[in-house]
Coordinates of C-alpha atoms and ligand atoms in Angstrom, one line a residue:
M1 CA -20.9 16.3 5.4
S2 CA -19.1 17.1 8.6
A3 CA -17.8 15.3 11.6
V4 CA -21.2 15.1 13.1
C5 CA -21.9 12.3 10.6
V6 CA -19.2 10.1 12.2
L7 CA -21.1 7.2 13.5
R8 CA -20.1 5.7 16.8
T9 CA -18.4 2.4 16.3
R10 CA -19.2 -0.3 18.7
R11 CA -17.7 -3.8 18.6
V12 CA -20.1 -6.6 19.5
L13 CA -18.3 -9.9 19.6
R14 CA -20.6 -12.8 18.9
Q15 CA -18.1 -15.0 20.6
V16 CA -14.7 -14.4 22.1
F17 CA -12.1 -15.8 19.7
P18 CA -8.8 -17.1 20.9
G19 CA -6.1 -14.6 20.0
L20 CA -8.3 -11.5 20.1
P21 CA -8.0 -9.7 23.4
A22 CA -11.0 -9.1 25.6
A23 CA -10.3 -5.4 25.2
M24 CA -11.7 -5.8 21.6
Q25 CA -15.1 -5.6 23.2
R26 CA -14.5 -2.0 24.0
H27 CA -16.0 0.9 22.1
Y28 CA -13.8 2.4 19.4
S29 CA -14.5 5.8 17.8
L30 CA -12.5 8.0 15.6
D31 CA -12.1 11.4 17.4
V32 CA -10.8 13.3 14.4
T33 CA -13.1 16.1 13.3
A34 CA -13.5 18.6 10.5
P35 CA -11.6 20.1 8.8
L36 CA -9.3 17.0 8.6
L37 CA -12.1 14.6 8.4
R38 CA -13.5 15.3 5.0
T39 CA -16.2 13.3 3.2
Q40 CA -16.6 15.1 -0.2
G41 CA -14.5 14.9 -3.3
Y42 CA -12.0 17.8 -3.9
V43 CA -12.1 19.2 -7.5
D44 CA -10.8 22.5 -8.7
G45 CA -10.3 23.8 -5.1
R46 CA -13.8 23.0 -4.1
W47 CA -15.4 20.2 -2.0
V48 CA -17.9 18.5 -4.3
S49 CA -20.8 16.0 -3.8
A50 CA -22.2 13.5 -6.2
A51 CA -25.5 11.7 -6.5
S52 CA -24.5 9.0 -4.0
V53 CA -22.2 8.1 -1.1
F54 CA -20.4 5.0 0.0
P55 CA -19.5 3.8 3.5
V56 CA -15.9 3.7 4.9
L57 CA -15.6 0.9 7.4
D58 CA -13.3 0.3 10.3
P59 CA -11.8 -3.1 9.3
A60 CA -11.2 -4.0 12.9
T61 CA -14.9 -3.7 13.9
G62 CA -16.7 -3.8 10.5
Q63 CA -18.6 -0.7 11.6
E64 CA -19.2 2.3 9.4
I65 CA -17.0 5.3 10.3
V66 CA -18.4 7.8 7.8
R67 CA -20.0 8.0 4.3
V68 CA -18.0 9.6 1.5
T69 CA -19.1 11.1 -1.8
D70 CA -19.1 8.4 -4.5
C71 CA -17.6 10.2 -7.5
G72 CA -18.4 8.9 -11.0
P73 CA -17.1 9.5 -14.5
A74 CA -18.6 13.0 -14.6
E75 CA -16.7 14.1 -11.5
A76 CA -13.6 12.4 -12.8
K77 CA -13.9 14.3 -16.0
Q78 CA -14.4 17.6 -14.2
A79 CA -11.3 16.9 -12.2
V80 CA -9.2 16.2 -15.3
D81 CA -10.5 19.4 -16.9
A82 CA -9.6 21.4 -13.8
A83 CA -6.2 19.8 -13.6
Y84 CA -5.6 20.6 -17.3
K85 CA -6.6 24.2 -16.8
A86 CA -4.5 24.6 -13.7
F87 CA -1.5 23.0 -15.5
H88 CA -1.1 26.1 -17.7
S89 CA -0.5 28.4 -14.8
W90 CA 1.2 25.9 -12.4
K91 CA 3.9 25.1 -14.9
Q92 CA 4.7 28.8 -15.0
Y93 CA 5.4 29.0 -11.3
T94 CA 9.1 29.2 -10.6
A95 CA 10.8 26.2 -9.1
K96 CA 11.3 28.2 -5.9
E97 CA 7.5 29.0 -5.7
R98 CA 6.6 25.3 -6.1
S99 CA 9.2 24.4 -3.6
V100 CA 7.9 26.8 -0.9
L101 CA 4.3 25.4 -1.3
L102 CA 5.4 21.8 -1.0
R103 CA 7.4 22.7 2.1
K104 CA 4.4 24.2 3.7
W105 CA 2.4 21.1 2.9
F106 CA 5.1 19.0 4.5
D107 CA 5.0 21.3 7.6
L108 CA 1.2 20.8 7.9
L109 CA 1.5 17.1 7.7
T110 CA 4.0 17.1 10.5
L111 CA 1.9 19.4 12.6
H112 CA -1.2 17.2 12.2
K113 CA 0.6 13.8 12.4
E114 CA -1.4 12.4 15.3
D115 CA -4.8 13.0 13.6
L116 CA -3.6 11.9 10.2
A117 CA -2.3 8.7 11.8
K118 CA -5.6 8.1 13.5
L119 CA -7.3 8.3 10.1
I120 CA -5.0 5.6 8.8
T121 CA -5.6 3.4 11.8
F122 CA -9.3 3.6 11.6
E123 CA -9.7 3.2 7.8
C124 CA -6.9 0.7 7.2
G125 CA -6.5 -1.1 10.5
K126 CA -2.8 -0.3 11.0
P127 CA -1.5 -0.2 14.5
M128 CA -1.0 3.5 15.6
R129 CA 2.8 3.1 15.8
E130 CA 2.9 2.0 12.2
S131 CA 0.4 4.8 11.2
L132 CA 2.6 7.4 12.8
G133 CA 5.6 5.9 10.9
E134 CA 3.6 6.2 7.7
I135 CA 2.8 9.8 8.2
A136 CA 6.5 10.6 8.8
Y137 CA 7.3 8.6 5.6
S138 CA 4.5 10.3 3.7
A139 CA 5.6 13.8 4.8
S140 CA 9.2 13.0 3.9
F141 CA 8.3 12.8 0.2
L142 CA 6.9 16.3 0.3
E143 CA 10.0 17.5 2.0
W144 CA 12.3 15.7 -0.4
F145 CA 10.5 16.9 -3.5
S146 CA 10.2 20.5 -2.1
E147 CA 14.0 20.4 -2.3
E148 CA 14.3 18.5 -5.6
A149 CA 11.9 21.0 -7.2
R150 CA 14.8 23.4 -7.4
R151 CA 17.1 20.9 -9.0
V152 CA 15.4 20.1 -12.3
Y153 CA 18.5 20.8 -14.3
G154 CA 18.9 20.5 -18.0
D155 CA 22.0 19.5 -19.9
V156 CA 24.2 20.5 -22.8
V157 CA 25.3 17.7 -25.2
P158 CA 28.3 18.0 -27.6
S159 CA 26.7 18.1 -31.1
P160 CA 27.9 16.0 -34.0
A161 CA 27.4 18.9 -36.4
K162 CA 29.3 22.3 -36.2
D163 CA 26.2 24.4 -36.8
R164 CA 24.0 22.7 -34.2
K165 CA 23.7 23.0 -30.4
I166 CA 22.0 20.3 -28.3
L167 CA 20.3 21.5 -25.2
L168 CA 18.2 19.2 -23.0
L169 CA 15.4 20.9 -21.1
K170 CA 13.1 19.1 -18.7
Q171 CA 9.5 20.0 -18.9
P172 CA 6.4 18.9 -17.0
V173 CA 4.3 16.5 -19.1
G174 CA 0.9 17.7 -18.0
V175 CA -1.9 16.1 -16.0
A176 CA -1.1 12.9 -14.2
S177 CA -3.7 10.4 -13.0
I178 CA -2.7 8.9 -9.7
I179 CA -4.3 5.6 -8.6
T180 CA -3.3 4.4 -5.2
P181 CA -3.8 1.4 -2.9
W182 CA -5.1 1.1 0.6
N183 CA -2.1 -0.3 2.4
F184 CA -0.2 3.0 2.5
P185 CA -3.2 5.4 2.1
S186 CA -1.2 8.5 2.6
A187 CA 2.4 7.8 1.6
M188 CA 1.6 6.3 -1.8
I189 CA -0.1 9.5 -2.7
T190 CA 2.6 12.0 -1.6
R191 CA 5.3 9.8 -3.2
K192 CA 3.7 10.3 -6.6
V193 CA 2.2 13.7 -6.1
G194 CA 5.3 15.3 -4.5
A195 CA 7.3 14.4 -7.6
A196 CA 4.5 15.5 -10.1
L197 CA 3.9 18.9 -8.4
A198 CA 7.6 19.6 -8.0
A199 CA 8.0 19.1 -11.8
G200 CA 5.1 21.4 -12.6
C201 CA 2.5 18.7 -13.4
T202 CA -1.0 18.7 -11.9
V203 CA -2.8 15.6 -10.6
V204 CA -6.1 13.8 -10.2
V205 CA -5.9 11.2 -7.4
K206 CA -8.2 8.2 -7.1
P207 CA -7.6 6.7 -3.7
A208 CA -8.5 3.1 -2.9
E209 CA -12.2 2.6 -2.0
D210 CA -11.3 1.3 1.5
T211 CA -9.2 4.3 2.4
P212 CA -10.4 7.7 1.0
L213 CA -10.1 9.6 4.3
S214 CA -6.3 10.0 4.3
A215 CA -6.4 11.3 0.7
L216 CA -9.1 13.8 1.5
A217 CA -7.2 15.0 4.6
L218 CA -4.2 15.5 2.3
A219 CA -6.4 17.7 0.1
E220 CA -7.5 19.8 3.1
L221 CA -3.8 20.4 4.0
A222 CA -2.9 21.1 0.4
E223 CA -5.5 23.8 0.4
Q224 CA -4.2 25.2 3.7
A225 CA -0.7 25.2 2.3
G226 CA -1.9 27.4 -0.6
I227 CA -1.5 24.9 -3.4
P228 CA -3.7 26.5 -6.1
A229 CA -7.1 25.3 -7.2
G230 CA -7.0 22.5 -9.7
V231 CA -3.4 21.4 -9.0
F232 CA -4.4 18.6 -6.6
N233 CA -7.7 16.9 -7.1
V234 CA -9.2 13.9 -5.3
V235 CA -12.1 11.8 -6.6
P236 CA -13.0 9.1 -4.1
C237 CA -15.3 6.4 -5.3
S238 CA -16.8 3.0 -4.4
R239 CA -15.6 -0.3 -5.8
E240 CA -18.6 -0.3 -8.1
K241 CA -17.7 3.1 -9.7
T242 CA -14.0 2.4 -9.8
P243 CA -13.9 0.9 -13.4
S244 CA -15.8 3.9 -14.9
V245 CA -13.7 6.4 -13.0
G246 CA -10.5 4.5 -13.9
E247 CA -11.5 4.6 -17.5
V248 CA -11.8 8.4 -17.6
L249 CA -8.5 8.8 -15.8
C250 CA -6.6 6.4 -18.1
T251 CA -8.2 7.3 -21.5
D252 CA -9.0 11.1 -21.4
P253 CA -6.8 12.8 -24.0
L254 CA -6.0 15.6 -21.5
V255 CA -4.2 13.2 -19.2
A256 CA -0.6 12.8 -20.1
K257 CA 0.6 10.2 -17.6
I258 CA -0.7 7.5 -15.2
S259 CA 1.0 6.4 -12.1
F260 CA -0.4 3.3 -10.3
T261 CA 0.5 1.2 -7.3
G262 CA -1.6 -2.0 -6.8
S263 CA -2.1 -5.5 -8.1
T264 CA -0.6 -6.8 -11.3
A265 CA -4.1 -7.7 -12.7
T266 CA -5.3 -4.1 -12.3
G267 CA -2.0 -2.7 -13.6
K268 CA -2.5 -4.6 -16.8
V269 CA -6.1 -3.3 -17.2
L270 CA -4.9 0.3 -16.7
L271 CA -2.0 -0.1 -19.2
K272 CA -4.4 -1.4 -21.8
L273 CA -6.7 1.6 -21.3
A274 CA -3.8 4.0 -21.5
A275 CA -2.4 2.5 -24.6
D276 CA -4.8 4.0 -27.1
T277 CA -3.7 7.5 -26.2
V278 CA -0.1 6.4 -25.7
K279 CA 0.2 7.8 -22.2
K280 CA 3.4 7.7 -20.1
A281 CA 2.9 5.1 -17.3
S282 CA 4.6 4.2 -14.0
M283 CA 3.5 0.9 -12.5
E284 CA 4.4 -0.5 -9.1
L285 CA 2.8 -3.9 -9.1
G286 CA 2.5 -7.0 -6.9
G287 CA 5.4 -9.0 -5.5
H288 CA 6.3 -12.5 -4.4
A289 CA 9.5 -12.0 -2.5
P290 CA 11.5 -15.0 -1.2
F291 CA 13.3 -15.0 2.1
I292 CA 16.2 -17.4 1.9
V293 CA 18.0 -18.8 5.0
F294 CA 21.3 -20.7 4.5
D295 CA 22.8 -23.2 7.1
S296 CA 25.5 -20.6 7.8
A297 CA 23.0 -17.9 8.9
D298 CA 22.9 -16.4 12.4
V299 CA 19.6 -17.9 13.4
D300 CA 18.6 -15.0 15.7
K301 CA 19.2 -12.4 13.1
A302 CA 17.4 -14.5 10.5
V303 CA 14.4 -14.8 12.8
G304 CA 14.4 -11.0 13.5
G305 CA 14.5 -10.3 9.8
A306 CA 11.7 -12.8 9.1
M307 CA 9.5 -11.2 11.8
A308 CA 10.1 -7.7 10.5
S309 CA 9.7 -8.6 6.9
K310 CA 6.6 -10.7 7.2
F311 CA 4.4 -9.1 9.9
R312 CA 4.6 -5.4 9.1
N313 CA 1.1 -4.1 8.5
S314 CA -0.1 -7.7 9.1
G315 CA 1.7 -8.9 6.0
Q316 CA 0.1 -6.3 3.8
T317 CA 3.0 -4.6 2.1
C318 CA 4.4 -5.3 -1.3
V319 CA 7.8 -5.9 0.2
C320 CA 6.6 -8.5 2.8
S321 CA 8.4 -11.8 2.1
N322 CA 5.9 -14.3 0.7
R323 CA 7.7 -17.6 0.9
F324 CA 10.5 -18.7 3.2
L325 CA 13.2 -21.1 1.9
V326 CA 15.2 -22.6 4.7
Q327 CA 18.2 -24.9 4.3
S328 CA 17.7 -28.3 6.0
G329 CA 20.6 -27.9 8.5
I330 CA 19.2 -24.8 10.1
Y331 CA 15.5 -25.6 9.5
D332 CA 14.5 -27.0 12.9
R333 CA 16.3 -24.3 14.9
F334 CA 14.9 -21.5 12.7
V335 CA 11.3 -22.8 12.9
E336 CA 11.4 -23.3 16.6
K337 CA 12.8 -19.8 17.3
L338 CA 10.5 -18.2 14.9
G339 CA 7.5 -19.8 16.6
R340 CA 8.7 -18.5 19.9
A341 CA 9.2 -15.0 18.5
M342 CA 5.6 -15.0 17.1
D343 CA 4.2 -15.9 20.5
A344 CA 6.3 -13.3 22.2
E345 CA 5.9 -10.3 19.8
L346 CA 2.6 -10.5 18.0
R347 CA -0.5 -9.0 19.6
L348 CA -3.8 -8.9 17.7
G349 CA -6.2 -6.0 18.4
H350 CA -7.6 -2.7 17.3
G351 CA -4.9 -0.5 15.9
S352 CA -5.6 2.2 18.4
E353 CA -4.7 -0.1 21.4
P354 CA -1.1 0.8 22.4
D355 CA 0.1 -2.8 22.5
T356 CA -1.4 -4.0 19.2
T357 CA 1.2 -5.1 16.6
Q358 CA -1.3 -6.9 14.3
G359 CA -4.4 -5.2 13.2
P360 CA -7.1 -6.7 11.0
L361 CA -6.7 -7.4 7.3
I362 CA -8.2 -4.7 5.1
N363 CA -11.5 -6.5 4.5
T364 CA -13.1 -9.9 4.6
R365 CA -12.1 -10.7 1.0
A366 CA -8.4 -10.4 2.1
A367 CA -9.0 -12.7 5.0
E368 CA -10.7 -15.3 2.8
K369 CA -7.7 -15.3 0.4
V370 CA -5.4 -16.2 3.3
V371 CA -7.8 -18.9 4.6
H372 CA -7.9 -20.3 1.1
Q373 CA -4.1 -20.5 0.8
I374 CA -3.9 -22.2 4.3
S375 CA -6.5 -24.8 3.5
D376 CA -4.9 -25.5 0.1
A377 CA -1.5 -26.0 1.8
V378 CA -2.9 -28.2 4.5
S379 CA -4.8 -30.3 2.0
Q380 CA -1.4 -31.0 0.4
G381 CA 0.4 -32.0 3.6
A382 CA 1.6 -28.7 5.2
K383 CA 1.6 -28.6 9.0
V384 CA 0.1 -25.6 10.9
L385 CA 2.6 -24.8 13.7
K386 CA 1.0 -21.5 14.8
G387 CA -2.4 -19.9 14.2
G388 CA -4.2 -21.0 11.0
K389 CA -7.6 -19.6 11.8
R390 CA -9.7 -16.7 10.7
L391 CA -11.0 -14.7 13.7
D392 CA -13.8 -12.2 14.0
G393 CA -14.4 -10.0 10.9
S394 CA -11.2 -9.7 8.9
F395 CA -8.8 -10.6 11.7
M396 CA -6.4 -13.5 10.9
Q397 CA -4.2 -15.4 13.3
P398 CA -0.6 -15.0 12.4
T399 CA 0.1 -18.4 10.9
L400 CA 3.3 -20.5 10.6
L401 CA 3.2 -23.4 8.1
A402 CA 5.9 -26.0 7.9
D403 CA 6.5 -28.8 5.3
V404 CA 5.4 -26.5 2.5
T405 CA 6.1 -27.5 -1.0
T406 CA 6.3 -25.5 -4.2
D407 CA 3.1 -27.1 -5.4
M408 CA 1.1 -25.1 -2.9
L409 CA -0.7 -21.9 -3.8
C410 CA 1.0 -19.9 -1.1
T411 CA 4.3 -20.3 -2.8
K412 CA 2.9 -19.3 -6.2
E413 CA 0.7 -16.2 -5.6
E414 CA 1.1 -13.2 -3.4
T415 CA -0.6 -13.7 0.0
F416 CA -0.9 -10.1 1.4
G417 CA -1.5 -11.4 4.9
P418 CA 0.1 -12.8 8.1
L419 CA 0.9 -16.3 6.6
L420 CA 4.5 -17.5 6.8
P421 CA 5.1 -20.7 4.8
I422 CA 8.4 -22.5 5.2
I423 CA 9.9 -24.7 2.5
R424 CA 12.9 -26.9 3.4
Y425 CA 15.6 -27.0 0.8
Q426 CA 18.9 -28.8 0.4
L427 CA 22.0 -27.8 -1.6
F428 CA 23.6 -30.6 -3.6
T429 CA 27.3 -31.4 -3.6
L430 CA 29.3 -33.2 -6.3
S431 CA 29.3 -36.3 -4.2
D432 CA 25.5 -36.2 -3.9
V433 CA 25.3 -36.2 -7.6
I434 CA 27.7 -39.1 -7.9
T435 CA 25.9 -41.2 -5.3
S436 CA 22.3 -40.4 -6.2
G437 CA 22.8 -40.5 -9.9
F438 CA 22.6 -37.7 -12.4
D439 CA 18.9 -38.3 -13.3
A440 CA 17.8 -38.1 -9.7
F441 CA 19.9 -34.9 -9.3
L442 CA 18.3 -33.3 -12.3
Y443 CA 14.8 -34.3 -11.1
S444 CA 15.4 -32.6 -7.8
I445 CA 16.6 -29.4 -9.3
I446 CA 13.6 -29.3 -11.6
H447 CA 11.2 -30.1 -8.8
E448 CA 12.7 -27.4 -6.5
A449 CA 12.6 -24.8 -9.3
R450 CA 8.9 -25.3 -10.1
Ligands
LIG1 P1 -6.3 -4.7 -4.3 O1 -6.9 -6.0 -4.9 O2 -5.2 -5.0 -3.4 O3 -7.3 -3.7 -3.8 P2 -6.1 -3.3 -6.7 O4 -5.0 -3.3 -7.7 O5 -7.4 -3.8 -7.1 O6 -5.5 -4.0 -5.5 O7 -6.4 -1.8 -6.2 C1 -5.4 -0.8 -6.2 C2 -6.1 0.5 -6.7 O8 -6.5 0.3 -8.0 C3 -7.3 0.9 -5.9 O9 -7.3 2.3 -5.8 C4 -8.4 0.4 -6.7 O10 -9.6 1.1 -6.5 C5 -7.9 0.7 -8.1 N1 -8.5 -0.1 -9.2 C6 -8.9 -1.4 -9.2 N2 -9.5 -1.6 -10.4 C7 -9.4 -0.5 -11.1 C8 -9.9 -0.1 -12.4 N3 -10.5 -1.0 -13.2 N4 -9.7 1.2 -12.8 C9 -9.1 2.0 -12.0 N5 -8.6 1.7 -10.8 C10 -8.8 0.5 -10.3

């Protein structure tokens, strides 16, 4: 399929929602064309089709951008076989040869950064400025590993026996299955693949179902860079096909290693699958980071840090702070300044609008999860100070919740959205303990820690 299959996306607002600019009624279309806009899988250096296709949606409009080949277990197996075959020659390349090819790939990403960033913005909803940042970040892994490819040194270890020598040689393990998330659809691939290829391994990439276009554009540029057939393979697939494709990638005996970034629940499934053939595994799983403000903090700096840490990619990064613990002495000032910063700095809209800072969430399920956490908190006494509502499609108002307690869901599970819950805490002094009684003190500690 080529660029002619790109469907025009038109936003039709059923109602104008507060918080979404009127400009959202504009027409948005992705103007990236072939060869960077690819819609087939990439196996053994060829673009391949399968029996069916699945739609890729613009999360800001809900409209279909394009349809992509829905690879199944058969295509995944072909990709593993191709990667295994290619491994035998790729591992024989000198470090310098691999380095040169990775460097060319880096140069091509840099050359096409605008178009690659547009692909991210349209398939993942990220504001263009963040998408351009991701491409620079994504390319930097190829640059880094093109240099590190030459430094895979061994070691000589003093032997405990006179008639023995101990030499440590580092060798590529073989085929690596790479399963990546949608929130960094380019960088999560190059971070894993750059290292694997530099070491002499070959890979099969399964990108997230929401964001296959960035992965396929990387395949196009890998080919242009001269990376040999079978070294880098991409098998895009729908949510329905994901478990069967994942099973091949995590159980096939020809696969030596799996590398995954995503939810803890999925990570556990993949580890179980990989256990039977005792594969090596690297897992980067969910987070639940606290942001702690003490009375002694510089409130402006704390607010700046909270804004940066919470609202990047609309709260959809694994390092976004999830729960905010603010000491009682600074609580009111922090909350008041944070609310003002949210009003001043956050602009909802389509990621291709220059002043957008907050795009949509990746899909409606993601928005529903945030809504659920907000209503759970409100039902238990939290106060909505800003936002609190779901807007059109998967847009969520950036939300500030006060009077949050550790009984609420948003302080127990990862949100992955623009929800900022604030918990007030106090530190106890010795005189507090003496005046309130030791039992009450212990109760408070246990309650806070829950
Ligand atoms: P999220 O819920 O944020 O999408 P996931 O962990 O489900 O996080 O998704 C991260 C990646 O894991 C995506 O590429 C997704 O398709 C993939 N994935 C989810 N379930 C499976 C599975 N059973 N086998 C292989 N990959 C999976």
